Amino acid sequence: MVDQVFERTILKNLQAWKNTMYRKPLVLRGARQVGKTTVVRQFGQSFDTFVYLNLELPADQRLFSGTLSPEATLQRIFLEKRSQRHGQTLLFIDEIQQSPAAVAMLRYFHEQFPDLYIISAGSLLEIMMDTHKISFPVGRVEYRYLFPLSFDEFLSALDETEALGLVATVPVPPWALNRLFELFHLFALIGGMPEVVRRYRETPDVTTLVPVFQGLLTAYTDDVSKYARNSTEVTVIRHVMESAAYEAGKRIAFEHFGNSGYKSREVGNALRTLERAMLCYLRYPSTALLPPLIPDLKRRPRLQMVDTGLLNYAAGLQSQYFGVQDLNALYKGILTEHIVAQELMATNSMSLKKPDFWVRELKQSHAEVDFILPWKAALVPVEVKSGKTGTLRSLHSFIDNSGCNTAVRLYSGEPGWQSSRTPAGNPYRLLNLPYFLASRIPEYLELDGASET
C-alpha cells in the first residue's frame, strides 16, 4: 500500500543510473524510516529479476560468511532465495553495514558481473562503518541520498494532483496561492516522514499522528545511543537529541548546549554522531562574496533537524499552526527557514549538500543572509522574510559588498520581479516568491523579468 502512495522523485534518478553504461554499484543513504527500502522495492519492479537481502537477518548475513569466491557467493544467494538470474537483474542488499564482507564483495560483484545491477542501503551507515572499520571500495561505488518527502512528493502522496500541477506551473497563477499556502502549511506542520504522511492520508487528523512521531523519536534516540562508546556518551547523545528541537533553525554554541553543563567537545561529538546518522545537520556559514562557497568551520553553525514535522512535535509547536496565514509569524520565522532548508536538501539526491548561509561579523556591524545559492557565475542571496523590502538589511549588505544585482525574497505573497536599490544606492532586481516555491528558485531566476514592477 505504501508503494502505491508515494511516487518518490528519486526514482527518476535511479532509472538514469540503470540506463547508463558507466553504472557502478549504488549505495543509497538516508536516515532510518525515510523510505529507502520502499523506494528500491518499487524500483525493483522495473527489472526482470529482483532479489532482496536484509543483512539484519542472520540467514541473509550468513550468505557472505566464509571464503567463497564472488561467483560462488552469488550462486549461493540465488539458491537460497530460490531465484535465478533472468534478463535484467537487480540485487538489493539492505542494511549492508551489518556485514563488512558484503561491503567488500561489492567491488568483486561489479568487476566480475558488470551486467548485474546492485543497490545497497543502510541506516546509521557511517556510524557502523566507523565502529567496525568498514569502508566502501574507493571509486568502485556511487552514492544517492534520500530525505523525507519534499512538498511535491507530499502533494502527490495526498492525491493533490491539481495542486501539484499548479506548483509546477511557472509562474504559478495568483488565484491558486491561497490553496497552495494552505497545503504548504499542512506540509510544514506534519513534515515529510513517510509513515506520518501515510497515517495522515488514511486518517486526516493530526492528533492520530502522536504515536507515530513519538515512535520515531524514541527509535532514533535508542538506535544512535547503541553506538556510543560509554555511558557518558549515551547520556550526552540523549540530551542533545531531546534538546535539538528547541535549538533547530538557530545558530548554536556547543558549550552548554540545551542549557546543560556539557563541554564543547562532548556536545560536538554527540552532534556529529547524529549528523552521521543523518538525523540532524550542522550548516556552517560562509563569508564568501563570490564562488566557491566555503563553509567557515570556526563560526557557529545552524542546526537543522531531519524533518520539520518531528521538530514541531518534539518542541510542542503543532498547535500554533492552526489558522496561521504566514509561517513567518511563527517562532520568529525560524520554522519557515527550517522547512525551506529541508526543501532545498530534498531536491538533490546526488549529494549531501547542506544549504549555505552568509554572515558578516564585524565589531561595528553584523549581517546574516538566510541562504546563498550559486547561480551561474555569481551568488544569489535569499531571505525568508515578510514585510516591506526596505527591511532587508542583511540582504542589502551582501549586495553592497558583493556587487551582485539579483536577490530573492521568500514570503507569503505573489511571485514577481521588482526593481529596487539598497540604502547605499546600489540597484538590484528582487525576485519575490511564495515560500512554497523555494525548490523552484532556479526556474524563476530564468524568467526574463517581463513582469518586473
XYZ file of C-alpha atoms in Angstrom:
453
model
C 0.000 0.000 0.000
C 2.833 2.398 0.841
C 4.414 1.679 -2.543
C 1.245 2.906 -4.256
C 1.029 6.054 -2.162
C 4.474 7.570 -2.582
C 5.913 8.257 -6.005
C 9.358 9.468 -4.986
C 11.247 11.700 -7.394
C 14.482 9.790 -6.762
C 13.027 7.005 -8.901
C 13.865 9.077 -11.995
C 17.452 9.309 -10.793
C 17.590 5.571 -10.207
C 16.241 4.979 -13.704
C 19.023 7.168 -15.120
C 21.544 5.094 -13.132
C 20.037 1.940 -14.590
C 20.350 3.244 -18.142
C 23.957 4.463 -18.046
C 26.769 2.310 -19.363
C 29.085 3.680 -16.648
C 26.979 2.278 -13.827
C 28.636 1.229 -10.554
C 27.070 -0.453 -7.508
C 24.898 2.167 -5.852
C 24.777 2.974 -2.127
C 21.527 4.641 -1.049
C 21.952 6.713 2.085
C 19.419 8.349 4.372
C 18.075 8.375 7.913
C 16.074 5.429 9.153
C 12.406 5.491 8.098
C 12.761 7.933 5.172
C 11.689 5.203 2.745
C 14.908 3.700 1.334
C 13.704 0.097 1.294
C 10.301 1.024 -0.139
C 11.874 3.075 -2.930
C 14.230 0.285 -4.020
C 11.484 -2.326 -3.854
C 9.356 -0.094 -6.058
C 12.282 0.430 -8.438
C 12.848 -3.325 -8.487
C 9.505 -3.798 -10.227
C 11.102 -2.476 -13.441
C 13.530 -5.455 -13.557
C 13.004 -8.950 -14.835
C 14.506 -10.371 -11.638
C 14.638 -8.727 -8.202
C 16.458 -10.293 -5.239
C 16.207 -8.726 -1.780
C 18.607 -9.340 1.111
C 18.255 -7.837 4.586
C 21.531 -8.261 6.442
C 19.877 -7.602 9.791
C 18.509 -11.122 9.328
C 21.116 -13.734 10.372
C 20.177 -16.053 7.495
C 20.867 -13.339 4.910
C 24.020 -12.159 6.669
C 25.423 -15.694 6.605
C 25.317 -15.677 2.800
C 28.513 -13.599 2.909
C 30.283 -15.680 5.558
C 33.193 -17.970 4.799
C 35.720 -17.693 1.999
C 33.588 -18.326 -1.059
C 34.524 -16.700 -4.339
C 32.300 -13.904 -5.695
C 30.855 -16.328 -8.242
C 30.072 -18.945 -5.588
C 28.635 -16.288 -3.260
C 26.292 -15.063 -5.974
C 25.212 -18.620 -6.776
C 24.580 -19.197 -3.068
C 22.395 -16.071 -2.889
C 20.211 -17.112 -5.809
C 19.987 -20.676 -4.482
C 18.900 -19.582 -1.003
C 16.396 -17.067 -2.413
C 15.029 -19.695 -4.823
C 15.638 -17.405 -7.760
C 17.733 -17.345 -10.890
C 19.254 -14.605 -12.991
C 16.942 -13.851 -15.847
C 17.115 -10.735 -18.000
C 17.883 -7.508 -16.134
C 18.585 -8.499 -12.534
C 18.672 -6.184 -9.508
C 20.318 -7.394 -6.307
C 19.304 -5.214 -3.342
C 21.433 -5.608 -0.207
C 19.666 -3.781 2.621
C 21.349 -2.895 5.949
C 24.691 -3.671 4.344
C 26.598 -2.080 7.216
C 25.937 -5.267 9.194
C 28.467 -7.201 7.077
C 31.983 -5.955 6.227
C 32.274 -8.982 3.922
C 29.237 -7.824 1.930
C 30.705 -4.335 1.583
C 33.974 -5.762 0.282
C 32.103 -8.076 -2.101
C 30.510 -5.121 -3.935
C 33.753 -4.462 -5.765
C 34.132 -8.031 -6.979
C 30.496 -8.337 -7.997
C 30.920 -5.217 -10.128
C 34.160 -6.419 -11.718
C 33.054 -9.977 -12.458
C 29.359 -9.405 -13.195
C 29.121 -5.990 -14.904
C 25.612 -6.803 -16.186
C 24.328 -7.270 -12.610
C 22.559 -4.252 -11.089
C 23.427 -3.783 -7.421
C 21.959 -1.373 -4.857
C 22.839 -1.361 -1.179
C 21.363 0.695 1.641
C 21.697 1.034 5.364
C 20.600 3.011 8.390
C 23.262 4.519 10.643
C 25.627 3.637 7.816
C 28.503 5.957 8.692
C 28.296 5.188 12.414
C 28.545 1.455 11.802
C 31.343 1.962 9.297
C 33.350 3.903 11.893
C 32.622 1.371 14.622
C 33.584 -1.692 12.593
C 36.227 -0.013 10.421
C 34.246 -0.725 7.253
C 34.995 1.196 4.077
C 33.362 1.059 0.673
C 35.727 0.379 -2.240
C 37.082 3.782 -3.280
C 35.925 4.718 -6.760
C 34.014 1.442 -7.122
C 30.598 2.605 -5.850
C 28.404 5.666 -6.280
C 26.017 7.290 -3.834
C 22.475 8.626 -3.792
C 20.689 10.330 -0.911
C 17.086 10.065 0.213
C 15.406 12.577 2.519
C 11.865 12.970 3.904
C 9.204 13.774 1.323
C 9.509 17.096 -0.487
C 6.472 19.344 -0.939
C 5.925 17.930 -4.436
C 6.051 14.360 -3.102
C 3.759 15.344 -0.236
C 1.150 16.666 -2.680
C 1.418 13.507 -4.757
C 1.026 11.306 -1.670
C -2.187 13.130 -0.707
C -3.527 12.879 -4.270
C -3.430 16.663 -4.652
C -2.794 16.270 -8.369
C -4.216 19.647 -9.378
C -2.157 21.463 -6.758
C 0.992 19.619 -7.861
C 0.420 20.759 -11.435
C -0.083 24.355 -10.318
C 3.103 24.375 -8.232
C 4.972 23.205 -11.341
C 3.440 25.992 -13.448
C 5.894 28.876 -13.927
C 4.728 31.384 -12.954
C 2.139 29.995 -10.576
C -1.279 31.639 -11.153
C -2.200 34.145 -8.400
C -5.688 32.638 -7.950
C -4.101 29.382 -6.730
C -1.962 30.926 -3.991
C -4.373 30.631 -1.052
C -4.890 26.904 -1.528
C -1.192 26.244 -2.132
C -0.243 28.156 1.014
C -2.780 26.083 2.982
C -1.257 22.859 1.684
C 2.290 24.024 2.358
C 1.345 24.978 5.914
C -0.033 21.456 6.370
C 3.218 20.071 4.970
C 5.252 22.249 7.349
C 3.057 21.085 10.247
C 3.305 17.310 9.795
C 6.523 17.100 7.775
C 7.608 14.514 5.252
C 8.331 11.288 7.149
C 6.636 8.585 5.029
C 4.885 6.805 7.910
C 3.483 10.110 9.209
C 2.185 11.116 5.773
C 0.713 7.647 5.185
C -1.131 7.796 8.517
C -2.440 11.272 7.772
C -3.627 10.159 4.341
C -5.618 7.345 5.947
C -6.941 9.500 8.806
C -6.564 13.270 8.234
C -6.402 14.103 11.924
C -3.173 15.477 13.366
C -3.903 14.015 16.807
C -3.640 10.480 15.387
C -0.014 11.180 14.449
C 1.220 11.464 18.039
C 2.210 7.792 18.472
C 3.967 7.823 15.079
C 6.055 10.888 15.939
C 6.854 9.544 19.395
C 7.791 6.163 17.998
C 10.183 7.732 15.504
C 11.882 9.907 18.121
C 12.243 7.011 20.563
C 13.625 4.693 17.892
C 16.100 7.319 16.696
C 17.393 8.006 20.187
C 17.694 4.312 21.054
C 19.407 3.485 17.739
C 22.085 6.144 17.954
C 22.725 5.543 21.656
C 23.687 1.941 20.867
C 26.872 3.143 19.238
C 28.109 5.425 21.994
C 31.470 4.377 23.369
C 30.434 4.609 27.024
C 27.549 5.504 29.333
C 28.565 9.181 29.441
C 28.293 9.443 25.659
C 24.858 7.821 25.823
C 23.708 10.482 28.281
C 25.079 13.339 26.163
C 23.565 11.976 22.930
C 20.174 11.599 24.589
C 20.340 15.157 25.928
C 21.343 16.579 22.563
C 18.612 14.613 20.796
C 15.973 15.809 23.267
C 17.176 19.425 23.086
C 17.652 19.600 19.312
C 14.042 20.570 18.570
C 14.351 23.657 20.774
C 17.583 24.765 19.107
C 16.847 23.763 15.495
C 16.930 26.583 12.977
C 19.139 28.679 15.230
C 22.880 29.238 15.294
C 24.179 27.192 18.169
C 27.142 27.007 20.503
C 28.344 23.556 21.528
C 29.337 24.639 25.041
C 26.366 24.243 27.435
C 24.101 23.178 24.570
C 20.462 22.924 25.640
C 21.154 24.637 28.989
C 23.426 21.798 30.015
C 26.749 21.657 31.744
C 28.345 19.678 28.924
C 31.582 20.875 27.368
C 32.017 21.813 23.727
C 33.873 18.610 22.879
C 31.171 16.348 24.376
C 28.342 18.123 22.590
C 30.329 18.348 19.349
C 30.927 14.605 19.345
C 27.232 13.936 20.008
C 26.076 16.294 17.254
C 28.490 14.787 14.762
C 27.202 11.311 15.674
C 23.640 12.468 14.986
C 24.812 14.052 11.745
C 26.413 10.805 10.601
C 23.064 9.144 11.300
C 21.506 11.870 9.102
C 19.151 12.860 11.930
C 20.423 16.417 12.044
C 22.802 18.625 10.094
C 25.261 21.339 11.068
C 25.054 24.120 8.487
C 28.174 26.262 8.785
C 28.149 29.805 7.389
C 30.271 31.236 4.633
C 31.786 34.693 4.394
C 32.406 34.383 0.651
C 31.060 37.020 -1.723
C 31.926 35.072 -4.875
C 32.019 31.355 -5.711
C 33.159 28.967 -4.417
C 31.198 28.893 -1.179
C 33.480 27.510 1.510
C 31.902 26.941 4.951
C 33.764 28.557 7.838
C 34.018 25.813 10.454
C 35.269 28.270 13.074
C 31.922 30.053 13.207
C 28.723 28.921 14.899
C 26.581 26.651 12.702
C 22.821 26.488 12.273
C 21.227 23.284 13.494
C 18.898 21.516 11.052
C 16.745 18.535 12.086
C 15.936 15.808 9.598
C 12.258 16.796 9.464
C 10.239 19.880 10.427
C 7.250 17.761 11.432
C 9.388 15.979 14.027
C 10.671 19.365 15.190
C 7.110 20.656 15.666
C 6.082 17.590 17.631
C 9.169 17.450 19.839
C 9.043 21.188 20.629
C 5.266 21.250 21.159
C 4.659 23.732 18.329
C 1.889 21.946 16.423
C -0.999 23.893 17.946
C 0.473 27.187 16.725
C -0.111 26.248 13.085
C -3.889 26.306 13.151
C -5.315 29.355 11.414
C -1.882 30.747 10.543
C -1.711 32.813 7.350
C 2.058 33.361 7.282
C 4.623 30.890 8.588
C 6.972 33.779 9.310
C 4.640 34.760 12.160
C 5.542 31.526 13.969
C 8.554 31.053 16.199
C 10.280 34.230 14.956
C 10.280 32.921 11.390
C 12.604 30.052 12.297
C 10.141 27.381 11.157
C 9.876 28.890 7.681
C 13.659 28.894 7.292
C 13.804 25.319 8.585
C 11.252 23.940 6.123
C 12.885 25.887 3.266
C 16.252 24.313 4.109
C 14.582 20.894 4.209
C 13.089 21.542 0.766
C 16.428 22.627 -0.700
C 18.127 19.469 0.583
C 15.357 17.185 -0.682
C 15.756 18.398 -4.256
C 19.267 16.969 -4.599
C 19.634 13.189 -4.397
C 23.133 13.225 -5.910
C 24.975 14.655 -2.907
C 24.579 15.553 0.734
C 24.647 19.297 0.075
C 23.602 21.379 3.054
C 22.184 24.816 2.156
C 24.681 27.625 2.667
C 24.083 30.873 4.509
C 26.206 34.014 4.703
C 27.476 36.095 7.607
C 29.446 39.284 8.011
C 30.506 39.622 11.610
C 32.437 42.778 12.375
C 32.707 44.808 15.556
C 30.771 47.685 14.032
C 28.186 45.661 12.062
C 26.594 42.271 11.758
C 24.713 40.803 8.796
C 23.301 37.337 8.142
C 21.564 36.141 4.956
C 19.338 33.067 5.324
C 20.531 31.268 2.167
C 23.137 31.786 -0.545
C 22.614 29.934 -3.827
C 25.228 29.601 -6.574
C 23.704 30.888 -9.795
C 25.752 30.802 -12.992
C 28.964 32.707 -12.127
C 27.587 34.506 -9.086
C 25.991 34.020 -5.684
C 22.363 34.960 -5.124
C 21.231 35.952 -1.622
C 17.891 34.553 -0.459
C 15.977 35.942 2.506
C 12.916 34.367 4.094
C 11.050 37.407 5.299
C 7.684 39.157 5.427
C 7.079 42.897 5.337
C 8.469 45.655 3.185
C 11.583 45.207 1.073
C 13.242 48.092 2.893
C 13.733 45.804 5.893
C 16.126 43.503 4.008
C 19.149 44.936 5.783
C 21.395 41.855 5.639
C 20.484 41.171 2.016
C 21.399 44.768 1.162
C 24.704 44.369 2.974
C 25.539 41.347 0.824
C 24.624 43.230 -2.356
C 26.684 46.280 -1.381
C 29.739 44.153 -0.628
C 29.466 41.598 -3.429
C 28.206 43.708 -6.301
C 25.554 41.140 -7.208
C 22.464 42.525 -8.909
C 19.918 39.773 -8.221
C 18.287 38.690 -4.958
C 15.352 36.570 -3.809
C 12.782 37.077 -1.083
C 10.625 34.122 0.005
C 7.417 35.392 1.610
C 3.644 34.910 1.854
C 2.761 36.878 -1.282
C 2.580 36.717 -5.052
C 5.522 35.926 -7.346
C 7.077 38.715 -9.379
C 10.185 40.729 -10.193
C 10.820 44.137 -8.659
C 13.449 46.812 -9.320
C 14.987 48.104 -6.120
C 18.007 49.815 -4.572
C 19.924 49.320 -1.385
C 20.085 52.227 1.083
C 23.615 52.793 -0.282
C 22.123 53.325 -3.755
C 23.154 50.078 -5.459
C 20.478 48.835 -7.898
C 19.339 45.223 -7.952
C 16.454 43.074 -9.138
C 14.439 41.356 -6.437
C 12.561 38.160 -7.165
C 9.627 37.835 -4.761
C 8.407 34.247 -4.430
C 5.889 32.427 -2.243
C 7.946 30.363 0.187
C 6.364 27.131 -1.047
C 8.347 27.662 -4.279
C 11.772 27.539 -2.594
C 12.830 24.460 -4.570
C 11.957 26.228 -7.834
C 14.082 29.347 -7.389
C 16.313 28.452 -10.405
C 13.280 28.160 -12.695
C 12.054 31.605 -11.694
C 15.504 33.160 -11.991
C 15.422 32.063 -15.624
C 12.394 34.269 -16.284
C 13.195 37.316 -18.387
C 11.635 39.741 -15.905
C 8.782 40.691 -18.226
C 6.581 41.060 -15.171
C 9.015 43.436 -13.492
C 7.402 46.229 -11.489
